[in-house]
PDB file of C-alpha atoms and ligand atoms in Angstrom:
ATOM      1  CA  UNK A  34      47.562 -53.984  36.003  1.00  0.00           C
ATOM      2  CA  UNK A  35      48.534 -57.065  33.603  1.00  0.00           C
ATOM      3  CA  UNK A  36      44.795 -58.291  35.095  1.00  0.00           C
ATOM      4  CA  UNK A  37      42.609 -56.198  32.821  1.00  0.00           C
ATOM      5  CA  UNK A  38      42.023 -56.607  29.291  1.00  0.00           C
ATOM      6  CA  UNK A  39      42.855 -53.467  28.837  1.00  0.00           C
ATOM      7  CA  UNK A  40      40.600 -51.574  26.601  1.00  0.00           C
ATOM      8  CA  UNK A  41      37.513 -52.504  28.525  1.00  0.00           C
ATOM      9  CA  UNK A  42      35.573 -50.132  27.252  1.00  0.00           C
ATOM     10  CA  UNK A  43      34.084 -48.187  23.657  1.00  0.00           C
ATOM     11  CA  UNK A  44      32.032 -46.640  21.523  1.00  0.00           C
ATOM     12  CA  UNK A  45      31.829 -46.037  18.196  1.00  0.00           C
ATOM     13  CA  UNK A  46      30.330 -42.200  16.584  1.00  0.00           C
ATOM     14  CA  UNK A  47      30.318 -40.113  14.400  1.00  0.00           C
ATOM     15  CA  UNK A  48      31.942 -36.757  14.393  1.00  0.00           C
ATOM     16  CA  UNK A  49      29.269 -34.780  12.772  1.00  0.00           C
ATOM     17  CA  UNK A  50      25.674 -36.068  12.717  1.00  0.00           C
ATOM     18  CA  UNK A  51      25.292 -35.609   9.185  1.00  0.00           C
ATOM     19  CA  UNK A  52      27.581 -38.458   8.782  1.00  0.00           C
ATOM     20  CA  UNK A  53      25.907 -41.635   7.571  1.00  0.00           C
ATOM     21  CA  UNK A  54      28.482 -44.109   9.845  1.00  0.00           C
ATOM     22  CA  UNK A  55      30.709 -43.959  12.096  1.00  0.00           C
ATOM     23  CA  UNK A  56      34.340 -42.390  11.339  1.00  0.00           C
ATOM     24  CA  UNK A  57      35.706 -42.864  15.278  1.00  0.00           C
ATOM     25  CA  UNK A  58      36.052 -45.121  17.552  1.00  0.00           C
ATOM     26  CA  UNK A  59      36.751 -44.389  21.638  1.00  0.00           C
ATOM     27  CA  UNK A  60      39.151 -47.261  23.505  1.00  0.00           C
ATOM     28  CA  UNK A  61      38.675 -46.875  27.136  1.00  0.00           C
ATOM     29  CA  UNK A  62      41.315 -48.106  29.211  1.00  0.00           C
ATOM     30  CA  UNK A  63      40.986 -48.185  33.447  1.00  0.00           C
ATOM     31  CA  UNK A  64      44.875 -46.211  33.941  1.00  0.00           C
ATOM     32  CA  UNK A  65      46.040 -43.340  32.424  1.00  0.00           C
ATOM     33  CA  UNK A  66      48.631 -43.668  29.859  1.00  0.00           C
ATOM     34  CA  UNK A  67      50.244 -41.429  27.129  1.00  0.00           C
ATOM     35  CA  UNK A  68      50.570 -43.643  24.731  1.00  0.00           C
ATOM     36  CA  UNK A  69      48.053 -46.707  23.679  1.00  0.00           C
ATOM     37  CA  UNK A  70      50.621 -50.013  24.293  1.00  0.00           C
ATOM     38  CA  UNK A  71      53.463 -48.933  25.350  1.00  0.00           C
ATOM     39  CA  UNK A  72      53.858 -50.174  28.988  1.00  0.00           C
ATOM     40  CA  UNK A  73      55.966 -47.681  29.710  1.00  0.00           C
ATOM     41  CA  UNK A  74      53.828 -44.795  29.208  1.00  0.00           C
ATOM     42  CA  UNK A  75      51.694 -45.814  32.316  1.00  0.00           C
ATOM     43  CA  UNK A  76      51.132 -43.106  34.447  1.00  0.00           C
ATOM     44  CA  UNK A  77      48.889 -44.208  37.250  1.00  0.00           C
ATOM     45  CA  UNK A  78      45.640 -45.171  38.804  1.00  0.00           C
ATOM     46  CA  UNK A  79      43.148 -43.288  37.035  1.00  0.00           C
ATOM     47  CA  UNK A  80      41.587 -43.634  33.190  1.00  0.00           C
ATOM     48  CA  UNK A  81      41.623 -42.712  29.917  1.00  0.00           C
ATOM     49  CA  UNK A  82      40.024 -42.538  26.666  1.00  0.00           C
ATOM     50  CA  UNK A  83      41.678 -42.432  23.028  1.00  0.00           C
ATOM     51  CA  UNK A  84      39.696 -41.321  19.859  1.00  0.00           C
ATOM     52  CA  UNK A  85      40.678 -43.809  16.938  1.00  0.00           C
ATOM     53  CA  UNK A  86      40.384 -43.259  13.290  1.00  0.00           C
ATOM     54  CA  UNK A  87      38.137 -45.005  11.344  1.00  0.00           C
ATOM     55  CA  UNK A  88      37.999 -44.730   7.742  1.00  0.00           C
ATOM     56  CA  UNK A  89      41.419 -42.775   6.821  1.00  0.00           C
ATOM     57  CA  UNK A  90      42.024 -41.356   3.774  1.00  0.00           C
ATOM     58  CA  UNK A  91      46.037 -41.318   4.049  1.00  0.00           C
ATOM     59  CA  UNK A  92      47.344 -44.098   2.304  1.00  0.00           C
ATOM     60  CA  UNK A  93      50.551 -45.813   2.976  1.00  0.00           C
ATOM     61  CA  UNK A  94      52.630 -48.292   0.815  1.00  0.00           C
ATOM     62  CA  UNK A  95      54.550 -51.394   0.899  1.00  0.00           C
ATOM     63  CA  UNK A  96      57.556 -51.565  -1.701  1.00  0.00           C
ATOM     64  CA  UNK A  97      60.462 -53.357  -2.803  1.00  0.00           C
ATOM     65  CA  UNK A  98      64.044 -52.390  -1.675  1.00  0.00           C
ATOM     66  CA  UNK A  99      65.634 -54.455  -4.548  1.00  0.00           C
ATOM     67  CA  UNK A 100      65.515 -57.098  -6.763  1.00  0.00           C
ATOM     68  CA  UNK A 101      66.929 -59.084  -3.695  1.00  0.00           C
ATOM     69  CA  UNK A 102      63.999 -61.592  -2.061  1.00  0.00           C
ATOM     70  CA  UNK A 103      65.814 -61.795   1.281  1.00  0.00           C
ATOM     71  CA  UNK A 104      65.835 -57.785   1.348  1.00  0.00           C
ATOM     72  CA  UNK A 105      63.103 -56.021   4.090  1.00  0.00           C
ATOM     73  CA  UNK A 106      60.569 -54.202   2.410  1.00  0.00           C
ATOM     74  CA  UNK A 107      60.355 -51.037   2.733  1.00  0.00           C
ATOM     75  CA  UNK A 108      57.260 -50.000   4.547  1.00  0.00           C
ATOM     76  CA  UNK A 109      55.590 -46.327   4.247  1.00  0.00           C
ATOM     77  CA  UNK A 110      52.329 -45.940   7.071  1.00  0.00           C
ATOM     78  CA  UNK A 111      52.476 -42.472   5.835  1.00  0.00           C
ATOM     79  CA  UNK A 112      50.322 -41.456   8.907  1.00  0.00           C
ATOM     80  CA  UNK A 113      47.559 -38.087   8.491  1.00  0.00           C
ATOM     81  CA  UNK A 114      48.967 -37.318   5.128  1.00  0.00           C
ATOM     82  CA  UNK A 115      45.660 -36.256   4.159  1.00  0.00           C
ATOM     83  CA  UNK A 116      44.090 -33.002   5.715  1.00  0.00           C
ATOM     84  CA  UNK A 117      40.720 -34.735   6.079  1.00  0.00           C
ATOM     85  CA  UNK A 118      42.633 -37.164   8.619  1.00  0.00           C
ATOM     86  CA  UNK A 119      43.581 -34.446  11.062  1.00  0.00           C
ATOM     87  CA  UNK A 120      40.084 -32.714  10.519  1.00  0.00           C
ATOM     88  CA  UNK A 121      38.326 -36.131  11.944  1.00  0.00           C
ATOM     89  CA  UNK A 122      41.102 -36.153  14.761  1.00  0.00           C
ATOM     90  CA  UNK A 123      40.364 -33.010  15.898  1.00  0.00           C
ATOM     91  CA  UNK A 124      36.543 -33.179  15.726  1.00  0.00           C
ATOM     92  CA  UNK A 125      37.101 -36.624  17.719  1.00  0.00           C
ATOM     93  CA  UNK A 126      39.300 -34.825  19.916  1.00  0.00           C
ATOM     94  CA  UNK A 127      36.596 -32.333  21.135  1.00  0.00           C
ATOM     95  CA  UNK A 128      34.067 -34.586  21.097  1.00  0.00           C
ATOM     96  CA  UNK A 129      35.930 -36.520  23.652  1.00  0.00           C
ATOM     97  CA  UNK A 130      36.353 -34.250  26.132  1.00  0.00           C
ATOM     98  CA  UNK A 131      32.562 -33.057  25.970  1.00  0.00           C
ATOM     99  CA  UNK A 132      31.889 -36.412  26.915  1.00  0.00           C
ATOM    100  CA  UNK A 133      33.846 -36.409  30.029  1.00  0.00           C
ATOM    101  CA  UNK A 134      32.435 -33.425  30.789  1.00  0.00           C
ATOM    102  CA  UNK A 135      29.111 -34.715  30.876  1.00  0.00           C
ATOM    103  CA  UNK A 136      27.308 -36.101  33.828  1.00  0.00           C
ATOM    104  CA  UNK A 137      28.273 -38.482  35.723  1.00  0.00           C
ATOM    105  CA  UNK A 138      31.444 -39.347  34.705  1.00  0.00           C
ATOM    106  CA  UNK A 139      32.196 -35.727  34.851  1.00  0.00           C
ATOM    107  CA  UNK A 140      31.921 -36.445  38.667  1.00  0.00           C
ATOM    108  CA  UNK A 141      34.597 -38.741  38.745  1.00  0.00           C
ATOM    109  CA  UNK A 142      37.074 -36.684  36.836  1.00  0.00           C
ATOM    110  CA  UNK A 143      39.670 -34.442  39.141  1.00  0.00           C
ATOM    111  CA  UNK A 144      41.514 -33.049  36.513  1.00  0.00           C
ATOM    112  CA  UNK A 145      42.268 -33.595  32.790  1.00  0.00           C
ATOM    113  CA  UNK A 146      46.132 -34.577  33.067  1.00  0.00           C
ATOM    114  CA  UNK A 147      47.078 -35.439  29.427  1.00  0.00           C
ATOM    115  CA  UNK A 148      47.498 -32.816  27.708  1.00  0.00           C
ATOM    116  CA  UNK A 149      46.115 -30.588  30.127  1.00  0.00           C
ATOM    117  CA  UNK A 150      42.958 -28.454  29.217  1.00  0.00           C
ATOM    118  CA  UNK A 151      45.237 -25.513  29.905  1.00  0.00           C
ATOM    119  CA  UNK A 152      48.226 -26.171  27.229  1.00  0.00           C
ATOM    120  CA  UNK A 153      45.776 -27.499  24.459  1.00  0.00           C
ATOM    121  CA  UNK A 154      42.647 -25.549  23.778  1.00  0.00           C
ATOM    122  CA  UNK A 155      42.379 -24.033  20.370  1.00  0.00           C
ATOM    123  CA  UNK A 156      42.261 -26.341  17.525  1.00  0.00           C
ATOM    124  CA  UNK A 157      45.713 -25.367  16.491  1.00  0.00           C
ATOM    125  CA  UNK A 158      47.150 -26.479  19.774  1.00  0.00           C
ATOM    126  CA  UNK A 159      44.950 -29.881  19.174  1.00  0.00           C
ATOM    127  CA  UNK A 160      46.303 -30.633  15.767  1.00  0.00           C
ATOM    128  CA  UNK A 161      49.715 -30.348  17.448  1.00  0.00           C
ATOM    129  CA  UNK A 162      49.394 -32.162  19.863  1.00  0.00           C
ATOM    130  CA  UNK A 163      47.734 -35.496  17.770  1.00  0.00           C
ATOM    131  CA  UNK A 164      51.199 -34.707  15.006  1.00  0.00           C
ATOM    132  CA  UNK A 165      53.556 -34.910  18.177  1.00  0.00           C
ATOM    133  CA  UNK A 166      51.224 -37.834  19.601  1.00  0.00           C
ATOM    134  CA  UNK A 167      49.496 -40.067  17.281  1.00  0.00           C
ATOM    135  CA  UNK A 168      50.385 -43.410  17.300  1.00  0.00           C
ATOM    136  CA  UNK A 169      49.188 -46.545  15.532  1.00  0.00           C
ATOM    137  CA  UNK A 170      46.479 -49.698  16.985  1.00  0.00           C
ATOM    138  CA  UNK A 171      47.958 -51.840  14.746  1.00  0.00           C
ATOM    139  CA  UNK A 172      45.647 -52.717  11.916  1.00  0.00           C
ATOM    140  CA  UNK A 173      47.435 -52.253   8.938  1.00  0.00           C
ATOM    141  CA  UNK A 174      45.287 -53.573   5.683  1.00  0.00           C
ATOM    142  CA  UNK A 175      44.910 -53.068   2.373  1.00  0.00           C
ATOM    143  CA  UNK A 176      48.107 -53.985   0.493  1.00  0.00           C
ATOM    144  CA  UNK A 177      47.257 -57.016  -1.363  1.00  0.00           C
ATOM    145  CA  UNK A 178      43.126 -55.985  -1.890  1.00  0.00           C
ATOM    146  CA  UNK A 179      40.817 -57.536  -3.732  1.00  0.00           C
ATOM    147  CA  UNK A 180      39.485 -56.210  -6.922  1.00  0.00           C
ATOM    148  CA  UNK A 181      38.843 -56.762 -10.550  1.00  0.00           C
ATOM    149  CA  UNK A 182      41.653 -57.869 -12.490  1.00  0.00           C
ATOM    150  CA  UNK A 183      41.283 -54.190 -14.679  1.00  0.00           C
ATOM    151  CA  UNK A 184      42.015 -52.462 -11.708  1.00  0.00           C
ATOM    152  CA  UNK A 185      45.576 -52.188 -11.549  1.00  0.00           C
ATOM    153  CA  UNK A 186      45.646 -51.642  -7.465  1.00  0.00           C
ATOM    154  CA  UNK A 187      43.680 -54.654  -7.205  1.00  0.00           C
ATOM    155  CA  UNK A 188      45.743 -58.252  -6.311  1.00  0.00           C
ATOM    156  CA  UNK A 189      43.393 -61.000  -5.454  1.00  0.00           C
ATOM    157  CA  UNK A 190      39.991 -61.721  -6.932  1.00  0.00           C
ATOM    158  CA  UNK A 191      36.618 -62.088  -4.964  1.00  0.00           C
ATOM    159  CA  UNK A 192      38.141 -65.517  -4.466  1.00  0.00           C
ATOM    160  CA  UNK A 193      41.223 -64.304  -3.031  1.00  0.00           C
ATOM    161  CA  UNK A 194      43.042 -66.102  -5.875  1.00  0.00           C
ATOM    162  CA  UNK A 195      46.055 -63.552  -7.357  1.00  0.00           C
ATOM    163  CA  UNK A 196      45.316 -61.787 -10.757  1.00  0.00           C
ATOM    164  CA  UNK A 197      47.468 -63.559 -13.300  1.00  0.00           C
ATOM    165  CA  UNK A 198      49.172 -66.227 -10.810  1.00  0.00           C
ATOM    166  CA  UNK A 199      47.528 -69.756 -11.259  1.00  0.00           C
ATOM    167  CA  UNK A 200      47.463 -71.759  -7.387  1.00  0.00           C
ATOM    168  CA  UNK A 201      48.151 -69.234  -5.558  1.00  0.00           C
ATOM    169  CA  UNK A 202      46.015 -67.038  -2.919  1.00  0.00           C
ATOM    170  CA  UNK A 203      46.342 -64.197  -0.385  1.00  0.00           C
ATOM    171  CA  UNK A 204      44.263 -64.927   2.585  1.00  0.00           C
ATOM    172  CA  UNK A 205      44.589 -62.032   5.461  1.00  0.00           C
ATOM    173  CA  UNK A 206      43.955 -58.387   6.296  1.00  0.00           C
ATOM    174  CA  UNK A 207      46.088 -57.407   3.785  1.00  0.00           C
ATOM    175  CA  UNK A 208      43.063 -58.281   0.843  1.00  0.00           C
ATOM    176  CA  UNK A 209      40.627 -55.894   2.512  1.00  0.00           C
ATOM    177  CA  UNK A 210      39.999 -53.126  -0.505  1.00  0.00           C
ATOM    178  CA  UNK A 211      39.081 -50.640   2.584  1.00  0.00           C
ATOM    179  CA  UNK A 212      40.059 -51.121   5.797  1.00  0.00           C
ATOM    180  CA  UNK A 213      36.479 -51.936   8.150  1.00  0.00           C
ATOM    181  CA  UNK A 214      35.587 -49.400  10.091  1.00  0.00           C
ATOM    182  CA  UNK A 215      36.202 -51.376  13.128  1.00  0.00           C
ATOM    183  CA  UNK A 216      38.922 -53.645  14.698  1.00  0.00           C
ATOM    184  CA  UNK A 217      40.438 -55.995  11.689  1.00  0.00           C
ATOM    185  CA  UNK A 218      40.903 -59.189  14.127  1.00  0.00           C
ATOM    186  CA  UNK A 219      37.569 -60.445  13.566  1.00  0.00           C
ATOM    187  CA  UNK A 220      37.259 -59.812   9.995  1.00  0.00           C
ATOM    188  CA  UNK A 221      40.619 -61.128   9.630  1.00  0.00           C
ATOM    189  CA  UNK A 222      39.209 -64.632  11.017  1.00  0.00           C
ATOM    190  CA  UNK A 223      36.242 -64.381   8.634  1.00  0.00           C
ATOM    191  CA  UNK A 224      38.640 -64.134   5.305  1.00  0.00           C
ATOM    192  CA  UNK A 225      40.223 -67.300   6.844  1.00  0.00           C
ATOM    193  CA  UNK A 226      36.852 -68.772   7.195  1.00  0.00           C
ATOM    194  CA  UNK A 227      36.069 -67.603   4.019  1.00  0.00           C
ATOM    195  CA  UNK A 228      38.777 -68.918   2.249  1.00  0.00           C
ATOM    196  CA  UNK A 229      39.321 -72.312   3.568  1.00  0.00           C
ATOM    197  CA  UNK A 230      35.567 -72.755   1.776  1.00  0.00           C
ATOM    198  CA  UNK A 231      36.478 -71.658  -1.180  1.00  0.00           C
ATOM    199  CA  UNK A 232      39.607 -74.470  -0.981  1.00  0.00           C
ATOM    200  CA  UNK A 233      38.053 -77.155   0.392  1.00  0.00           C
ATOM    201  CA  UNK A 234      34.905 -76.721  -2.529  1.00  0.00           C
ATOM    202  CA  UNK A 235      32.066 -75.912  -0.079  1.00  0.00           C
ATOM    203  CA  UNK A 236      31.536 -72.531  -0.716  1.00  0.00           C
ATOM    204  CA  UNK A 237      27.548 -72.580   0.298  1.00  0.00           C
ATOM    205  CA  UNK A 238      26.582 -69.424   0.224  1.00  0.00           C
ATOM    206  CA  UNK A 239      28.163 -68.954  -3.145  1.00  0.00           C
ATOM    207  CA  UNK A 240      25.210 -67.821  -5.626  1.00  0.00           C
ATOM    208  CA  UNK A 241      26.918 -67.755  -8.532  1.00  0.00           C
ATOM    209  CA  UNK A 242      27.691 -64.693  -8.240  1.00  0.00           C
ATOM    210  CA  UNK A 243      31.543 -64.289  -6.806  1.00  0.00           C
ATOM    211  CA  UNK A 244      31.359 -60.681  -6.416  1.00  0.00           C
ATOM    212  CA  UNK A 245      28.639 -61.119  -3.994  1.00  0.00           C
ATOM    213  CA  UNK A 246      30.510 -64.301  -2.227  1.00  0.00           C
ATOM    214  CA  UNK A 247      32.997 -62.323  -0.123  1.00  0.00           C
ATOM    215  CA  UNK A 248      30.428 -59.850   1.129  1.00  0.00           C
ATOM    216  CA  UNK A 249      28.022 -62.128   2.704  1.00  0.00           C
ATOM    217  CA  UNK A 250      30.924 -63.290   4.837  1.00  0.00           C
ATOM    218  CA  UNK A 251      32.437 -59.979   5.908  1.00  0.00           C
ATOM    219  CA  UNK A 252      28.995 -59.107   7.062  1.00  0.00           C
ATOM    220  CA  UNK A 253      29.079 -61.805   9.827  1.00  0.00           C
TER     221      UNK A 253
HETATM  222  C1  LIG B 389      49.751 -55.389  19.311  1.00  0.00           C
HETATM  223  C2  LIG B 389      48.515 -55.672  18.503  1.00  0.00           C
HETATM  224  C3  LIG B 389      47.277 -55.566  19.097  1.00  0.00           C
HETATM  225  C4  LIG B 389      46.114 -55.812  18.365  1.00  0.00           C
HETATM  226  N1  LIG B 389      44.910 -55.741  18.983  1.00  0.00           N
HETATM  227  C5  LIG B 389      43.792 -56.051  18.316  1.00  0.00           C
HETATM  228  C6  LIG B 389      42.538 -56.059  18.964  1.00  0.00           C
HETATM  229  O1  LIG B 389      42.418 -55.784  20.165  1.00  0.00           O
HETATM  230  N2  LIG B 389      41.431 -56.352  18.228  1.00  0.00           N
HETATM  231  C7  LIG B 389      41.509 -56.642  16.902  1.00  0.00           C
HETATM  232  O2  LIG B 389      40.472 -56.897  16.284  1.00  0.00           O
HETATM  233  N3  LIG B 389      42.690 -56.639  16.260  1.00  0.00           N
HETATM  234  C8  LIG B 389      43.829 -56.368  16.940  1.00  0.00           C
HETATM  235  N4  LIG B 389      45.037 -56.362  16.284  1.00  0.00           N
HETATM  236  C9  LIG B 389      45.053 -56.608  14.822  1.00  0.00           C
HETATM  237  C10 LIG B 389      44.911 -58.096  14.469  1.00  0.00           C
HETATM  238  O3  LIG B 389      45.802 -58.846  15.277  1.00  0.00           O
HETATM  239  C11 LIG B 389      45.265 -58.260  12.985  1.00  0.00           C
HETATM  240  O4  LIG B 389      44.399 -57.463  12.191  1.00  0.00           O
HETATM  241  C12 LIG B 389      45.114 -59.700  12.540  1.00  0.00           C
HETATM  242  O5  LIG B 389      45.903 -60.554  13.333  1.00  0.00           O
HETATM  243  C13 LIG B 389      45.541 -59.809  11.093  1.00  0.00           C
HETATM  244  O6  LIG B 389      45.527 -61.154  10.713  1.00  0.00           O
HETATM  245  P1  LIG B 389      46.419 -61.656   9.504  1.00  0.00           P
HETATM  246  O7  LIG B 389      46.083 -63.089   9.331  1.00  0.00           O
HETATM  247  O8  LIG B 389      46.246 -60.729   8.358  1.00  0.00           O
HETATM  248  O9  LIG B 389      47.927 -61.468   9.966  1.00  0.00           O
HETATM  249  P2  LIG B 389      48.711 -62.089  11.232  1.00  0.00           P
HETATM  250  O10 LIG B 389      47.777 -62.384  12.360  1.00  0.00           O
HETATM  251  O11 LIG B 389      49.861 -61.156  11.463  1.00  0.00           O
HETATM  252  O12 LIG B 389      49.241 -63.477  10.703  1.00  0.00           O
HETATM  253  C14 LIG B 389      50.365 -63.571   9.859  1.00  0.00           C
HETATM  254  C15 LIG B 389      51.008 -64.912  10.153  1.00  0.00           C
HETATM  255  O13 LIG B 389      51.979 -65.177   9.146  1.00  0.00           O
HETATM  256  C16 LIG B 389      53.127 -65.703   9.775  1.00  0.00           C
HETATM  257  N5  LIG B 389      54.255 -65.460   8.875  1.00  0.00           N
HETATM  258  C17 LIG B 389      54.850 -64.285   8.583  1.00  0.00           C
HETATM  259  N6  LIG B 389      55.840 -64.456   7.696  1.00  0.00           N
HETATM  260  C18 LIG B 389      55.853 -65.765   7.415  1.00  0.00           C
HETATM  261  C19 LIG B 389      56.653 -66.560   6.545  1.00  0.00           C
HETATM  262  N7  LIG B 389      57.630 -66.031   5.783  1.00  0.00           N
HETATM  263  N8  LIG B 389      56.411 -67.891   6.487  1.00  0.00           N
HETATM  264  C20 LIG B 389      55.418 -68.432   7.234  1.00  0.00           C
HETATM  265  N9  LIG B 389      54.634 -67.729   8.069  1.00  0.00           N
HETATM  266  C21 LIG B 389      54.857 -66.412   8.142  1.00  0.00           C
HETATM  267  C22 LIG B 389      53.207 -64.974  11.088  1.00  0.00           C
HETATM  268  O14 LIG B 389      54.000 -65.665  12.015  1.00  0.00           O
HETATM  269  C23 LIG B 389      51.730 -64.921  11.492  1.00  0.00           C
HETATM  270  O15 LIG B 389      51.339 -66.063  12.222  1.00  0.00           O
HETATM  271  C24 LIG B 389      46.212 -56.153  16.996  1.00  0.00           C
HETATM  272  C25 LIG B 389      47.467 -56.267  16.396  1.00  0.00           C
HETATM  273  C26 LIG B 389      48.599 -56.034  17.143  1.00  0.00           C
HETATM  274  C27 LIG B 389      49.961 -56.188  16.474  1.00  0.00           C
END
């Protein structure tokens, strides 16, 4: 089991064509499981696929306990807050399964085991069944993004450097103003990339213009 990477396979669509990108993403992994990463949840020889959201609207928050620097912070996902969340679930959801009933990999398919066509088939029963089951693939980003110093959610400049704080920078996931519609390792790398540029005074694609400067990399 501990041999495979995993999810070996995906996709990326959209859940209704007139979508201009991409708002899921399937992980295929070669066992079935309940849950994506937990171990535990393994259930067997056999597969399965998990729709992942793409572009959520829910926002979470990061905040401070106290006044206290050695105090945890206290950390919000708040997970499918926003209607238009579950919507894309459930439209992923379906989707899903009419792909795995679709030659041939309809041939290799004995029986849907989790959840069961037979206890969730209406889109009530689907929404339930993503509240009860959701879980998280671990990309959190967003809480220290990059913007113009007027916007008031905005902490690091197209230089990473923070609004109003001389020498110091933010360079991670967390200075993403969206999060990428796609897996945030990568990108991740590319900030770092980015960054040590910007440091070191070789910043060669810079233009001139530093609005355009973190762009060209995130596009690698
Ligand atoms: C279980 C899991 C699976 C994932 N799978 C994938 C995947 O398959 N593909 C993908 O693209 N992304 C994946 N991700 C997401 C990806 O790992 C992150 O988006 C990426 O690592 C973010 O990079 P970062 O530099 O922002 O933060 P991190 O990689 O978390 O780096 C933060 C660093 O800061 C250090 N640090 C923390 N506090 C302090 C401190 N006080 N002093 C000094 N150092 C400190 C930490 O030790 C860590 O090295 C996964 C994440 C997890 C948790």
């Amino acid at each position: 089991m501990l041999t495979s990477t995993f999810a070996e396979g995906g996709g990326f669509a959209k859940t209704r064509p007139e979508k201009d990108i991409p708002d899921i993403q399937f992980h295929f992994y070669p066992s079935k499981i309940k849950r994506q990463m937990e171990l535990n949840s393994i259930l067997g020889h056999g597969f399965s696929l998990q729709t992942c959201l793409l572009r959520p609207k829910s926002r979470g928050s990061v905040t401070l306990k106290d006044a206290n620097p050695d105090s945890k912070v206290l950390i919000d996902p708040n997970y499918l807050a926003e209607e238009e969340d579950i919507q894309v679930f459930v439209d992923g959801f379906k989707l899903m399964r009419k792909i795995l009933n679709t030659a041939p990999i309809r041939d290799h398919i004995k029986e849907e085991i989790n959840p069961g066509k037979n206890a969730v088939q209406t889109d009530e029963d689907i929404r339930d069944f993503i509240r009860d089951n959701a879980t998280t693939i671990f990309h959190p980003t967003g809480t220290c993004r990059m913007g113009p110093s007027e916007d008031r959610e905005a902490v690091v400049d197209s230089k990473l450097r923070v609004h109003g704080i001389q020498g110091l920078r933010v360079v991670d996931a967390s200075i993403m103003p969206e999060i990428v519609g796609a897996n945030t390792n990568v990108p991740a790398i590319a900030i770092g990339e980015r960054a040590s540029s910007f440091i070191l005074g070789v910043d060669e694609t810079n233009n001139g213009d530093d609005d355009n400067a973190f762009v060209a990399t995130a596009a690698l």
